[in-house]
GROMACS .gro file of C-alpha atoms in nm:
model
  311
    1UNK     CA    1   1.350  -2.173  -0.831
    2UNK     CA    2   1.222  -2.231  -1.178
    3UNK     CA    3   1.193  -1.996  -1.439
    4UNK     CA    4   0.836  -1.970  -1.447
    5UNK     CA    5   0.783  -1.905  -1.044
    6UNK     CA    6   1.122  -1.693  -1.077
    7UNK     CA    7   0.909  -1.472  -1.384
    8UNK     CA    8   0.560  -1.508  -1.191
    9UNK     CA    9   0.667  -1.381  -0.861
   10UNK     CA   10   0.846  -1.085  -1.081
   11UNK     CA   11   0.493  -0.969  -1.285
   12UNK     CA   12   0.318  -0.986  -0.923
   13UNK     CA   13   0.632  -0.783  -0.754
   14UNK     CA   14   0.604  -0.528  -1.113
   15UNK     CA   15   0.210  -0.551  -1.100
   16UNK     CA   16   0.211  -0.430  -0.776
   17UNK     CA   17   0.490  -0.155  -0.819
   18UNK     CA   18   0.261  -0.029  -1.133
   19UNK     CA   19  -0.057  -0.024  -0.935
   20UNK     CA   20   0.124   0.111  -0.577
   21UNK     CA   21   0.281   0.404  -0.811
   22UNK     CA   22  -0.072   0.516  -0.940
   23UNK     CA   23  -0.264   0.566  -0.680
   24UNK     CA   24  -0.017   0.715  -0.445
   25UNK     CA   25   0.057   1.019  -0.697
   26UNK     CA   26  -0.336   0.991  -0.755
   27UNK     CA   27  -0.436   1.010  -0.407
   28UNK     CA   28  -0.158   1.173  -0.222
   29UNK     CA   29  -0.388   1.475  -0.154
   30UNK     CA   30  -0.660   1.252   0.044
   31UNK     CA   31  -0.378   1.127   0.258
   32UNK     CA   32  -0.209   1.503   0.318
   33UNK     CA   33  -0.506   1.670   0.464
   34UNK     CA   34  -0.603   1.316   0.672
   35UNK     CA   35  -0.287   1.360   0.827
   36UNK     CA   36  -0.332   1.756   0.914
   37UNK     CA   37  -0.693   1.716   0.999
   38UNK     CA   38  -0.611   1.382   1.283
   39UNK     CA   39  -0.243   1.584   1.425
   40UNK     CA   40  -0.449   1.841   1.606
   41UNK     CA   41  -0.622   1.738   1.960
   42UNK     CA   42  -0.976   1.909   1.971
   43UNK     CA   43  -1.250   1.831   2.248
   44UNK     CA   44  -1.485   1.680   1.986
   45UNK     CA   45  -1.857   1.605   2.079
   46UNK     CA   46  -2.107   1.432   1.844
   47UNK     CA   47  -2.260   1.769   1.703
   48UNK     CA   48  -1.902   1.829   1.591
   49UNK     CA   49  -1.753   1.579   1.451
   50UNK     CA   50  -1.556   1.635   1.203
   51UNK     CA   51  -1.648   1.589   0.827
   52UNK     CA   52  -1.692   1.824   0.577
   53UNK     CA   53  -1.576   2.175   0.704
   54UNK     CA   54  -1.253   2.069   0.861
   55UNK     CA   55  -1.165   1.933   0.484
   56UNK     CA   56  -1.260   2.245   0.333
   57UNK     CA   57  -1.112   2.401   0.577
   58UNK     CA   58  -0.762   2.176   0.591
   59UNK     CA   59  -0.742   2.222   0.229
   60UNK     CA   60  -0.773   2.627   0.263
   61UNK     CA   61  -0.484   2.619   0.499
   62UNK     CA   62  -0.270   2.430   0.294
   63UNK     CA   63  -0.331   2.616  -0.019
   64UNK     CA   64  -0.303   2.928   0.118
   65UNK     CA   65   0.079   2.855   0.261
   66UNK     CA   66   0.216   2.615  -0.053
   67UNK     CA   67  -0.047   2.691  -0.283
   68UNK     CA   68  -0.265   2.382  -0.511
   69UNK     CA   69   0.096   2.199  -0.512
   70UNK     CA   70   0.106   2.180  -0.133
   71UNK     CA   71  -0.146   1.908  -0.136
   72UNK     CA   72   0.115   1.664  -0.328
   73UNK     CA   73   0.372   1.745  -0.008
   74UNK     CA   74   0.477   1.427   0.060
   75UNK     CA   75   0.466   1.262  -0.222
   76UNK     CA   76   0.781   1.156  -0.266
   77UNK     CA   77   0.778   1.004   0.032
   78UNK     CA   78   0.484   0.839  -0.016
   79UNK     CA   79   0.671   0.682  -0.329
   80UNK     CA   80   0.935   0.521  -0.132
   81UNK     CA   81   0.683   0.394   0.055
   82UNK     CA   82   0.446   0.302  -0.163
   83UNK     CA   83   0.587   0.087  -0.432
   84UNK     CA   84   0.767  -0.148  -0.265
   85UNK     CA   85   0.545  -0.199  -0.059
   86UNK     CA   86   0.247  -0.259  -0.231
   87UNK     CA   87   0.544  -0.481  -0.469
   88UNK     CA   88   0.600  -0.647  -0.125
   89UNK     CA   89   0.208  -0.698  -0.035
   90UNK     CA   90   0.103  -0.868  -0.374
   91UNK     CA   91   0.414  -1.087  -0.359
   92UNK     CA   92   0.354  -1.194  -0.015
   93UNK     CA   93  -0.011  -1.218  -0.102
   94UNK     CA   94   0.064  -1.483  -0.417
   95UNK     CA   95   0.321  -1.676  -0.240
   96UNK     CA   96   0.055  -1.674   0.117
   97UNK     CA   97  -0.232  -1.807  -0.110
   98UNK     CA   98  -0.044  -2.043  -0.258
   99UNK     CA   99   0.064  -2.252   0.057
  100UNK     CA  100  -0.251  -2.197   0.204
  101UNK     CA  101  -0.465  -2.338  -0.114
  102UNK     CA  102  -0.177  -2.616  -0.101
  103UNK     CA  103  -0.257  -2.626   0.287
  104UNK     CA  104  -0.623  -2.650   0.200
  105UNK     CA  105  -0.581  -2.910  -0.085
  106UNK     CA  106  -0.423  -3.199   0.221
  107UNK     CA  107  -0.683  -3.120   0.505
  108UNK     CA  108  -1.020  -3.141   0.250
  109UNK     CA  109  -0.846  -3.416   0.007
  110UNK     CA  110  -0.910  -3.213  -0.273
  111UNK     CA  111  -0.648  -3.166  -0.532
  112UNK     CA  112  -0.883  -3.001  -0.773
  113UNK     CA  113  -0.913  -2.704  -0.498
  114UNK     CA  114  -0.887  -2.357  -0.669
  115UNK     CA  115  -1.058  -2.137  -0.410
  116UNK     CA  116  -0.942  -2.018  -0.056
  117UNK     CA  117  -1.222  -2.072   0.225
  118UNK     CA  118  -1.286  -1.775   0.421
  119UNK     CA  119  -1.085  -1.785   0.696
  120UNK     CA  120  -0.762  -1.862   0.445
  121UNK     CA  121  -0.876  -1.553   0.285
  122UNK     CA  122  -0.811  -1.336   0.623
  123UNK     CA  123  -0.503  -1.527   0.693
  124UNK     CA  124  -0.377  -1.464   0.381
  125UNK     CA  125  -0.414  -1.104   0.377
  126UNK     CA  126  -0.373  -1.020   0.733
  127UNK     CA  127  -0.016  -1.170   0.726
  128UNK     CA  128   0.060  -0.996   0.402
  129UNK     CA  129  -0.043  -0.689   0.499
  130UNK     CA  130   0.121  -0.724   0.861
  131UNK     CA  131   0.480  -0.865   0.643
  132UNK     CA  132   0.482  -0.584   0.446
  133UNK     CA  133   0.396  -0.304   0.673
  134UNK     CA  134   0.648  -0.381   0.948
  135UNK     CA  135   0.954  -0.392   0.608
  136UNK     CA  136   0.855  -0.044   0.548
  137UNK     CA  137   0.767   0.111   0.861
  138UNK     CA  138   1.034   0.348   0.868
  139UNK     CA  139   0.909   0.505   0.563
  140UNK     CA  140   0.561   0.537   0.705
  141UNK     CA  141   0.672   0.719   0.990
  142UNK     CA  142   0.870   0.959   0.722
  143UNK     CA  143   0.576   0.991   0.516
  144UNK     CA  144   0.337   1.135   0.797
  145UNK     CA  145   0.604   1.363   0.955
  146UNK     CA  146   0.633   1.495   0.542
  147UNK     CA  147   0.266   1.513   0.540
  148UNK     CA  148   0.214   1.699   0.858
  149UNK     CA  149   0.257   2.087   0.922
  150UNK     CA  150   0.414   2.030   1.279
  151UNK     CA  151   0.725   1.995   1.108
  152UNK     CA  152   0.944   2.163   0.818
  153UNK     CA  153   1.228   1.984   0.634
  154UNK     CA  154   1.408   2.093   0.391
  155UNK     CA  155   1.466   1.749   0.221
  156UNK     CA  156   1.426   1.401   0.271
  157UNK     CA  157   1.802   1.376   0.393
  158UNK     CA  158   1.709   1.639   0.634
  159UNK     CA  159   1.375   1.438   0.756
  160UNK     CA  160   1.568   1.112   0.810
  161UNK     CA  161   1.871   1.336   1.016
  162UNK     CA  162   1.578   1.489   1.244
  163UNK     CA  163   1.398   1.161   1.308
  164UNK     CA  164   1.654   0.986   1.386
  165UNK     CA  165   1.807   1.311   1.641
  166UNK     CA  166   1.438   1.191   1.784
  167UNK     CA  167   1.495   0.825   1.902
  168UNK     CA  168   1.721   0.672   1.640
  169UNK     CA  169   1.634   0.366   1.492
  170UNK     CA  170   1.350   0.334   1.796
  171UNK     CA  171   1.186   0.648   1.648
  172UNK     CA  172   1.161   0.514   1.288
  173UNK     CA  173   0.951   0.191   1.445
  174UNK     CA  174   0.694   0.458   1.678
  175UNK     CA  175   0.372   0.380   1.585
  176UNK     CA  176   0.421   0.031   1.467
  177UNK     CA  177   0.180  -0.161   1.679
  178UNK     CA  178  -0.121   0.038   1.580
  179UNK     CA  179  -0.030   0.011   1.241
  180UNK     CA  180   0.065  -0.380   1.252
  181UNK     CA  181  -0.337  -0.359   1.513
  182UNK     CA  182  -0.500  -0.152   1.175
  183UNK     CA  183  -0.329  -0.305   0.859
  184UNK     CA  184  -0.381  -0.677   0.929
  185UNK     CA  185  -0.769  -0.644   1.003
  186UNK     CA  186  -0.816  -0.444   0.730
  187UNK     CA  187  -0.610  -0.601   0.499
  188UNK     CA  188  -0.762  -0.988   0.603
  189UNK     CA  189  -1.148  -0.809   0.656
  190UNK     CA  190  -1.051  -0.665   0.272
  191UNK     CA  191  -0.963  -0.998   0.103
  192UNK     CA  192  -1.258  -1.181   0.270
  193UNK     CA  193  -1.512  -0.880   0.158
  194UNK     CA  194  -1.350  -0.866  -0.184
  195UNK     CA  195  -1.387  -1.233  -0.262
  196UNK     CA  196  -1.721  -1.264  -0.147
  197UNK     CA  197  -1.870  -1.002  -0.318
  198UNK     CA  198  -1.699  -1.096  -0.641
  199UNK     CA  199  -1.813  -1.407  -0.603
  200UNK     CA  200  -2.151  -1.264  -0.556
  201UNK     CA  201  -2.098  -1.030  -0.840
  202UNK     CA  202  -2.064  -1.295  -1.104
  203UNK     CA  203  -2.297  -1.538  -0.945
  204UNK     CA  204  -2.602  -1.223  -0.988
  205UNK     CA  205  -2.444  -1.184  -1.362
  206UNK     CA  206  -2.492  -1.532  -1.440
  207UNK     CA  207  -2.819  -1.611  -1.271
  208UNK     CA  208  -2.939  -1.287  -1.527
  209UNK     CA  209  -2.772  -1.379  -1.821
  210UNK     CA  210  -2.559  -1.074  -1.789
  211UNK     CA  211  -2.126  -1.027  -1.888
  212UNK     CA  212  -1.985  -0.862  -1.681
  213UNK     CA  213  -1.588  -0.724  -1.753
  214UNK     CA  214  -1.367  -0.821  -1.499
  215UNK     CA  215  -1.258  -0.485  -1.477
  216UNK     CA  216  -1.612  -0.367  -1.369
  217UNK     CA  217  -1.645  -0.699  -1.128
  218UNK     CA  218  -1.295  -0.589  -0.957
  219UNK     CA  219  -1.350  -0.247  -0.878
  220UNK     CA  220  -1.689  -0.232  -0.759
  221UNK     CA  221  -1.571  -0.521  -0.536
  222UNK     CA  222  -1.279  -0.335  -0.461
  223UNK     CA  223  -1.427  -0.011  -0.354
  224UNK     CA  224  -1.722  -0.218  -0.115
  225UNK     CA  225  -1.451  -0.391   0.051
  226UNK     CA  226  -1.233  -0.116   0.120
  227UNK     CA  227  -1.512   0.145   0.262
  228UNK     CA  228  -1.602  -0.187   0.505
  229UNK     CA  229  -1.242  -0.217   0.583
  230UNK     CA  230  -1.175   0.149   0.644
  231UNK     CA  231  -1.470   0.220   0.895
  232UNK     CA  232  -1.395  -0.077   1.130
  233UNK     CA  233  -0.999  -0.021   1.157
  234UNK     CA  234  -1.006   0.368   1.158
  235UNK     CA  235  -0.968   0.376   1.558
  236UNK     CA  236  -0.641   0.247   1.486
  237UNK     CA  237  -0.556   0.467   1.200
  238UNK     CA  238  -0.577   0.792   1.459
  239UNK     CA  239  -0.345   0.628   1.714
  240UNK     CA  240  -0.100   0.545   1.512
  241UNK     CA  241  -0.067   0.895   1.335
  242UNK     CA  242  -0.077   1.064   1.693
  243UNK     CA  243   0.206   0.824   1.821
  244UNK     CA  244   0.435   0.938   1.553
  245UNK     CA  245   0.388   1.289   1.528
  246UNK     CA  246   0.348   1.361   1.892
  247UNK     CA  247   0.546   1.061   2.050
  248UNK     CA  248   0.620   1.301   2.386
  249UNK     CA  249   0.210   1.325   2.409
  250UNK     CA  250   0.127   1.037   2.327
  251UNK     CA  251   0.388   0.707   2.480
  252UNK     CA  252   0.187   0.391   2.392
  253UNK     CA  253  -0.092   0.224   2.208
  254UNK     CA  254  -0.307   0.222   2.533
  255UNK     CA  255  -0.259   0.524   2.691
  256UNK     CA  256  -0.286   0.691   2.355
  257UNK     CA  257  -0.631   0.501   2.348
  258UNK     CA  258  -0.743   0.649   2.663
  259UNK     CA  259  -0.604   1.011   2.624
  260UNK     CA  260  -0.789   1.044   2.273
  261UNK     CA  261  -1.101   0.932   2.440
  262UNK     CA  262  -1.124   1.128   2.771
  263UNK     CA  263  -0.989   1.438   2.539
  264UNK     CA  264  -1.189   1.433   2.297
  265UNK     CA  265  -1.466   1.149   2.307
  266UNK     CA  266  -1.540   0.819   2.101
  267UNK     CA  267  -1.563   1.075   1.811
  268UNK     CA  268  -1.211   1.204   1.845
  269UNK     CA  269  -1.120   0.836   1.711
  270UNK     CA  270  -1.318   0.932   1.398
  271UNK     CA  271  -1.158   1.228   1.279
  272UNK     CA  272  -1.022   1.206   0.878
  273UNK     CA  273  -1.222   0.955   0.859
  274UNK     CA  274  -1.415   1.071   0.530
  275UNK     CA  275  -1.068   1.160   0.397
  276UNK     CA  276  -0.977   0.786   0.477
  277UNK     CA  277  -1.269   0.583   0.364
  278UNK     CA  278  -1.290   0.764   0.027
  279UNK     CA  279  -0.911   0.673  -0.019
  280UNK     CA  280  -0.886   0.329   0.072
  281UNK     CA  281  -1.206   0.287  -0.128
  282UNK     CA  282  -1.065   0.458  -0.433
  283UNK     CA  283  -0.730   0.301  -0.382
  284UNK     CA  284  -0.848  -0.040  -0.320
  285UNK     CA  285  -1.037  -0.013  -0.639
  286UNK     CA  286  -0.764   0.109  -0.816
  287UNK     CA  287  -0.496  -0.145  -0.701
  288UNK     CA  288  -0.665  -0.440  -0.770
  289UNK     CA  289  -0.855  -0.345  -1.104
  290UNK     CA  290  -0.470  -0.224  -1.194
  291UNK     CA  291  -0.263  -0.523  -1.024
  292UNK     CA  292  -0.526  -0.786  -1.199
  293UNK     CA  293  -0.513  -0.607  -1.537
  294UNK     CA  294  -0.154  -0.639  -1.555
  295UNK     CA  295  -0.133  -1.035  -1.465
  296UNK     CA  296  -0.433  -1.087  -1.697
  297UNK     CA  297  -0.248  -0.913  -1.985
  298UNK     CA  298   0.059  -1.140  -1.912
  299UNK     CA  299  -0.099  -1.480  -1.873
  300UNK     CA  300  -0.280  -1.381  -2.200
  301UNK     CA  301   0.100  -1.298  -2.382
  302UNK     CA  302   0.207  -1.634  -2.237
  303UNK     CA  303  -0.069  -1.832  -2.382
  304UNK     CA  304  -0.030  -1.676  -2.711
  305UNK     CA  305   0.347  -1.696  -2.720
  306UNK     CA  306   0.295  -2.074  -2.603
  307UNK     CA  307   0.064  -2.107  -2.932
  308UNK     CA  308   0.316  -1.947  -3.153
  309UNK     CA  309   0.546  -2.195  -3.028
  310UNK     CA  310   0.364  -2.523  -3.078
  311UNK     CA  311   0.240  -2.402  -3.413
   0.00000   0.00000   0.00000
């Protein structure tokens, strides 16, 4: 490997790190009470579905037993989880688009290509996502038992011990089809929302004589896309998170389906799902405007050290 790939695939593994780091310390509290508010089975009709007085109330409950701190619970976790993998999803994502632009570049005869159709757009990150998420599923399934009040560690040692007394490796994996069924449409719906309405962005700026700063262009993208993203996978989102907190209840993708629906409706599928959507729109913001910052600010240390050099 060259030295250039060998230092661009390490800015997009740091970039990510940077941007994976931030918003899980940021955010942690969105995905805390998600996780208490979707562990509970209710018999959930339309005129109840949950919104905002099961937040208020989730976040009463957990104040009142750990206090403000008690929404960070999990954190740590979270951390494990979150920064290599996010590292993980940008690198896969770079090294994806890549082949598929090269991919692109043979089939149209076009060597001046420097966009990704559509469809290589969902490939792209449906795969990364998918890559990515099944490397650090084990620390998933730690972070939501963390998160959740069904159960009380005393450390992370004493987490892994307990999970694994569960299932053993099997029981670090529960869970994994719904999440491999949610994070690959959302990630490849995400990238193929996020491009187009970038696109869009600059191509309104431009038609109105307006500049727009590429920070502003990627987080207004960012957040569209991810709201989009978040409503059409959330189904997905509750299955998984009953799977691995209640594996006895709930023993496979469809029968978890099924039980959620005949116990508590097409609405039980729904619940956190304000908690979810403002997340993944906030964090989807934040990742990207963060992540693109960061190989922006290199590329432009590059070109000047290049200059420095010549002259």
């Amino acid at each position: 490997m060259s030295k250039d790939k060998s230092g661009g695939s390490i800015v997009h593994l740091g970039a990510g790190a940077l941007s994976g780091v931030t918003s899980c310390v940021l955010l942690q509290p969105f995905d805390l009470l998600k996780t208490r508010i979707q562990q509970t089975q209710t018999h959930t009709t339309a005129a109840a579905l949950p919104g905002k007085g099961s937040v208020l109330r989730a976040v009463r409950a957990v104040v009142a037993t750990d206090g403000v701190l008690g929404l960070w619970r999990g954190t740590v976790p979270s951390l494990i989880r979150n920064a290599p993998g996010t590292s993980l999803y940008f690198y896969f994502l770079n090294h994806t688009k890549q082949l598929c632009l090269n991919a692109e570049k043979r089939i149209y005869n076009d060597s001046l290509r420097t966009k990704l159709s559509a469809t290589s757009n969902m490939v792209v990150g449906a795969s990364s996502r998918a890559f990515a998420g099944f490397l650090l599923m084990p620390m998933t399934v730690l972070k939501v038992h963390y998160e959740s009040s069904l159960y009380k560690y005393a450390g992370i040692t004493d987490a892994l011990r307990e999970i694994w007394r569960m299932g053993g490796m099997r029981a670090f994996f529960i869970g994994a089809v719904p999440t491999a069924i949610r994070d690959a449409p959302y990630a490849g719906l995400y990238m193929l929302l996020y491009e187009a309405i970038k696109h869009k962005e600059r191509s309104i700026a431009e038609a109105r004589h307006l500049v727009l700063p590429e920070a502003t262009v990627t987080m207004v993208a960012g957040v569209m896309a991810g709201l989009a993203a978040s409503y059409m996978t959330q189904p997905f989102d509750m299955v998984k998170t009953r799977m691995q907190l209640r594996p006895a209840e709930y023993t496979s993708v469809t029968q978890a389906f099924t039980k959620i629906y005949m116990d508590e409706s097409f609405f039980g599928f729904f619940r956190g799902i304000s908690l979810r959507v403002l997340r993944k729109g906030i964090q989807a913001s934040l990742v990207f405007t963060l992540y693109e910052w960061v190989l922006r600010t290199n590329s432009q240390k590059r070109a000047s050290s290049s200059a420095t050099i010549k002259a």
